[in-house]
Tab-separated table of C-alpha atoms in Angstrom:
chain	number	residue	atom	x	y	z
J	989	MET	CA	-2.372	6.869	-12.182
J	990	LYS	CA	-2.786	6.685	-15.951
J	991	TYR	CA	0.828	7.709	-16.591
J	992	LEU	CA	2.113	5.084	-14.173
J	993	ALA	CA	-0.131	2.412	-15.718
J	994	LYS	CA	1.228	3.249	-19.172
J	995	GLU	CA	4.825	3.094	-17.934
J	996	ILE	CA	4.459	-0.340	-16.336
J	997	SER	CA	2.519	-1.720	-19.324
J	998	GLU	CA	5.793	-1.918	-21.230
J	999	THR	CA	7.744	-3.734	-18.478
J	1000	ASN	CA	7.877	-7.153	-16.808
J	1001	PHE	CA	5.148	-5.846	-14.484
J	1002	SER	CA	2.559	-5.366	-17.245
J	1003	LYS	CA	0.097	-7.769	-15.585
J	1004	TYR	CA	-0.098	-5.561	-12.499
J	1005	HIS	CA	-2.841	-2.981	-11.952
J	1006	VAL	CA	-2.528	0.659	-10.930
J	1007	ASP	CA	-5.425	1.720	-8.722
J	1008	VAL	CA	-6.416	4.919	-6.956
J	1009	GLU	CA	-7.884	4.748	-3.421
J	1010	TYR	CA	-8.199	0.956	-3.724
J	1011	ASN	CA	-8.595	-1.119	-0.575
J	1012	ARG	CA	-9.823	-4.564	-1.594
J	1013	ASN	CA	-8.049	-7.889	-1.659
J	1014	GLU	CA	-8.931	-11.289	-3.079
J	1015	GLY	CA	-12.619	-12.024	-2.574
J	1016	GLY	CA	-13.428	-8.369	-1.905
J	1017	LYS	CA	-11.935	-8.386	1.605
J	1018	LEU	CA	-10.761	-5.040	2.969
J	1019	LYS	CA	-6.986	-4.623	2.967
J	1020	THR	CA	-5.696	-4.068	6.495
J	1021	ILE	CA	-2.393	-3.512	8.265
J	1022	LYS	CA	-1.255	-3.691	11.874
J	1023	ASN	CA	0.400	-0.637	13.342
J	1024	ASP	CA	3.214	-0.741	15.907
J	1025	LYS	CA	0.609	-1.075	18.684
J	1026	GLU	CA	-0.854	-4.207	17.021
J	1027	ILE	CA	-4.073	-2.363	16.106
J	1028	VAL	CA	-5.682	-3.557	12.847
J	1029	ILE	CA	-6.293	-0.630	10.491
J	1030	PRO	CA	-8.160	-0.737	7.146
J	1031	ILE	CA	-6.003	0.932	4.513
J	1032	THR	CA	-6.603	2.940	1.394
J	1033	CYS	CA	-3.496	4.319	-0.309
J	1034	ASP	CA	-3.622	7.170	-2.792
J	1035	ILE	CA	-2.136	4.965	-5.534
J	1036	ILE	CA	-1.102	1.305	-5.477
J	1037	VAL	CA	0.448	-1.048	-7.992
J	1038	HIS	CA	-0.646	-4.624	-7.268
J	1039	SER	CA	-1.921	-7.805	-8.891
J	1040	ARG	CA	-5.355	-7.654	-7.212
J	1041	GLY	CA	-4.598	-11.034	-5.629
J	1042	GLU	CA	-3.663	-12.731	-8.912
J	1043	ASN	CA	0.024	-13.143	-7.986
J	1044	THR	CA	0.088	-14.478	-4.431
J	1045	LYS	CA	3.894	-14.687	-4.348
J	1046	GLN	CA	4.241	-10.916	-4.980
J	1047	ASP	CA	0.812	-9.305	-4.973
J	1048	ASN	CA	1.957	-5.830	-3.928
J	1049	LEU	CA	4.580	-3.726	-5.697
J	1050	ILE	CA	4.241	0.003	-4.954
J	1051	ALA	CA	2.229	2.052	-2.460
J	1052	ILE	CA	2.159	5.829	-2.958
J	1053	GLU	CA	0.902	8.389	-0.457
J	1054	MET	CA	0.589	12.041	-1.487
J	1055	LYS	CA	0.053	15.150	0.597
J	1056	LYS	CA	0.091	18.918	0.230
J	1057	SER	CA	2.695	20.676	2.364
J	1058	THR	CA	-0.173	22.521	4.059
J	1059	ASN	CA	-1.643	19.304	5.527
J	1060	LYS	CA	-1.315	18.733	9.263
J	1061	LYS	CA	1.859	17.018	10.462
J	1062	THR	CA	-0.236	14.282	12.092
J	1063	GLU	CA	-1.794	13.409	8.700
J	1064	LYS	CA	1.624	13.316	7.035
J	1065	ASP	CA	3.017	11.109	9.796
J	1066	LYS	CA	0.090	8.673	9.459
J	1067	ASP	CA	0.936	8.251	5.771
J	1068	ARG	CA	4.588	7.602	6.625
J	1069	GLU	CA	3.606	5.043	9.291
J	1070	ARG	CA	1.334	3.324	6.779
J	1071	LEU	CA	4.194	3.077	4.254
J	1072	ILE	CA	6.475	1.586	6.914
J	1073	ALA	CA	3.850	-1.059	7.736
J	1074	LEU	CA	3.042	-1.790	4.078
J	1075	THR	CA	6.677	-2.363	3.123
J	1076	LYS	CA	7.458	-4.743	5.999
J	1077	ASP	CA	8.249	-8.291	4.918
J	1078	SER	CA	5.659	-9.726	7.300
J	1079	PHE	CA	3.658	-9.257	10.472
J	1080	ASP	CA	4.696	-11.526	13.354
J	1081	ASN	CA	7.295	-13.019	10.974
J	1082	LEU	CA	4.585	-15.137	9.324
J	1083	TRP	CA	4.079	-15.349	5.575
J	1084	SER	CA	2.495	-17.982	3.369
J	1085	TYR	CA	4.500	-19.074	0.338
J	1086	ASP	CA	2.113	-21.787	-0.800
J	1087	GLY	CA	1.150	-19.804	-3.897
J	1088	LYS	CA	-2.510	-19.839	-2.879
J	1089	THR	CA	-2.938	-17.898	0.342
J	1090	LEU	CA	-2.605	-14.150	0.791
J	1091	PRO	CA	-1.582	-12.923	4.259
J	1092	LYS	CA	-4.226	-11.744	6.717
J	1093	HIS	CA	-2.737	-8.223	6.744
J	1094	VAL	CA	-1.246	-6.439	3.768
J	1095	CYS	CA	2.517	-6.167	3.615
J	1096	ARG	CA	5.478	-6.883	1.326
J	1097	TYR	CA	5.055	-3.882	-0.933
J	1098	LEU	CA	8.455	-3.644	-2.579
J	1099	LEU	CA	8.429	0.144	-2.498
J	1100	GLY	CA	6.576	2.812	-0.556
J	1101	VAL	CA	6.663	6.407	-1.803
J	1102	TYR	CA	5.715	9.486	0.192
J	1103	TYR	CA	5.187	12.493	-2.094
J	1104	GLU	CA	4.604	15.945	-0.613
J	1105	ILE	CA	4.038	18.967	-2.829
J	1106	ASN	CA	4.599	22.583	-1.824
J	1107	LEU	CA	2.938	24.635	-4.571
J	1108	LYS	CA	3.959	28.007	-3.178
J	1109	ALA	CA	7.673	27.141	-2.977
J	1110	ARG	CA	7.458	24.944	-6.115
J	1111	LEU	CA	9.044	21.971	-4.351
J	1112	VAL	CA	8.267	18.261	-4.122
J	1113	LYS	CA	9.604	16.178	-1.258
J	1114	ILE	CA	9.965	12.485	-2.105
J	1115	GLU	CA	10.710	9.754	0.428
J	1116	TYR	CA	11.254	6.053	-0.324
J	1117	TYR	CA	10.463	3.180	2.053
J	1118	MET	CA	11.562	-0.440	1.717
J	1119	LYS	CA	11.396	-3.403	4.111
J	1120	GLY	CA	9.667	-1.282	6.747
J	1121	GLU	CA	12.376	1.380	6.836
J	1122	PRO	CA	12.872	4.861	5.338
J	1123	GLN	CA	15.542	4.588	2.615
J	1124	LYS	CA	16.145	7.761	0.692
J	1125	ASN	CA	14.614	11.211	0.463
J	1126	TYR	CA	15.186	14.255	-1.674
J	1127	ILE	CA	13.589	17.479	-2.856
J	1128	VAL	CA	12.809	18.338	-6.472
J	1129	ARG	CA	12.150	21.861	-7.743
J	1130	PHE	CA	9.557	22.422	-10.469
């Protein structure tokens, strides 16, 4: 989190915040998403880059979910589903552009990142999500 905060501090996104396990929106409301079954789910991502409600036109930039390779597949899939929902442009094709109102459910993260580390094999799997869809994935050796 600290490394990412330092990196963005020297960019056009310097007014954004990097938070760990953060799940609050403007006014202290819990951030929520709707899954594909229209169930409202409170969310807490491992790391997020957002404006904390200060920039209503683009509050959310990056959502990062991290897992160990030894985690259960169901847990990994939940993180992937969350990233798909978070990077959608809207829910029910509704979005307020009045510059004052945040949506009822969190969405419009520009980028979702799924990061899975396998310590034994010394591999990291990275997957990118944008606009509610998986985009690119690759494996890095360390």
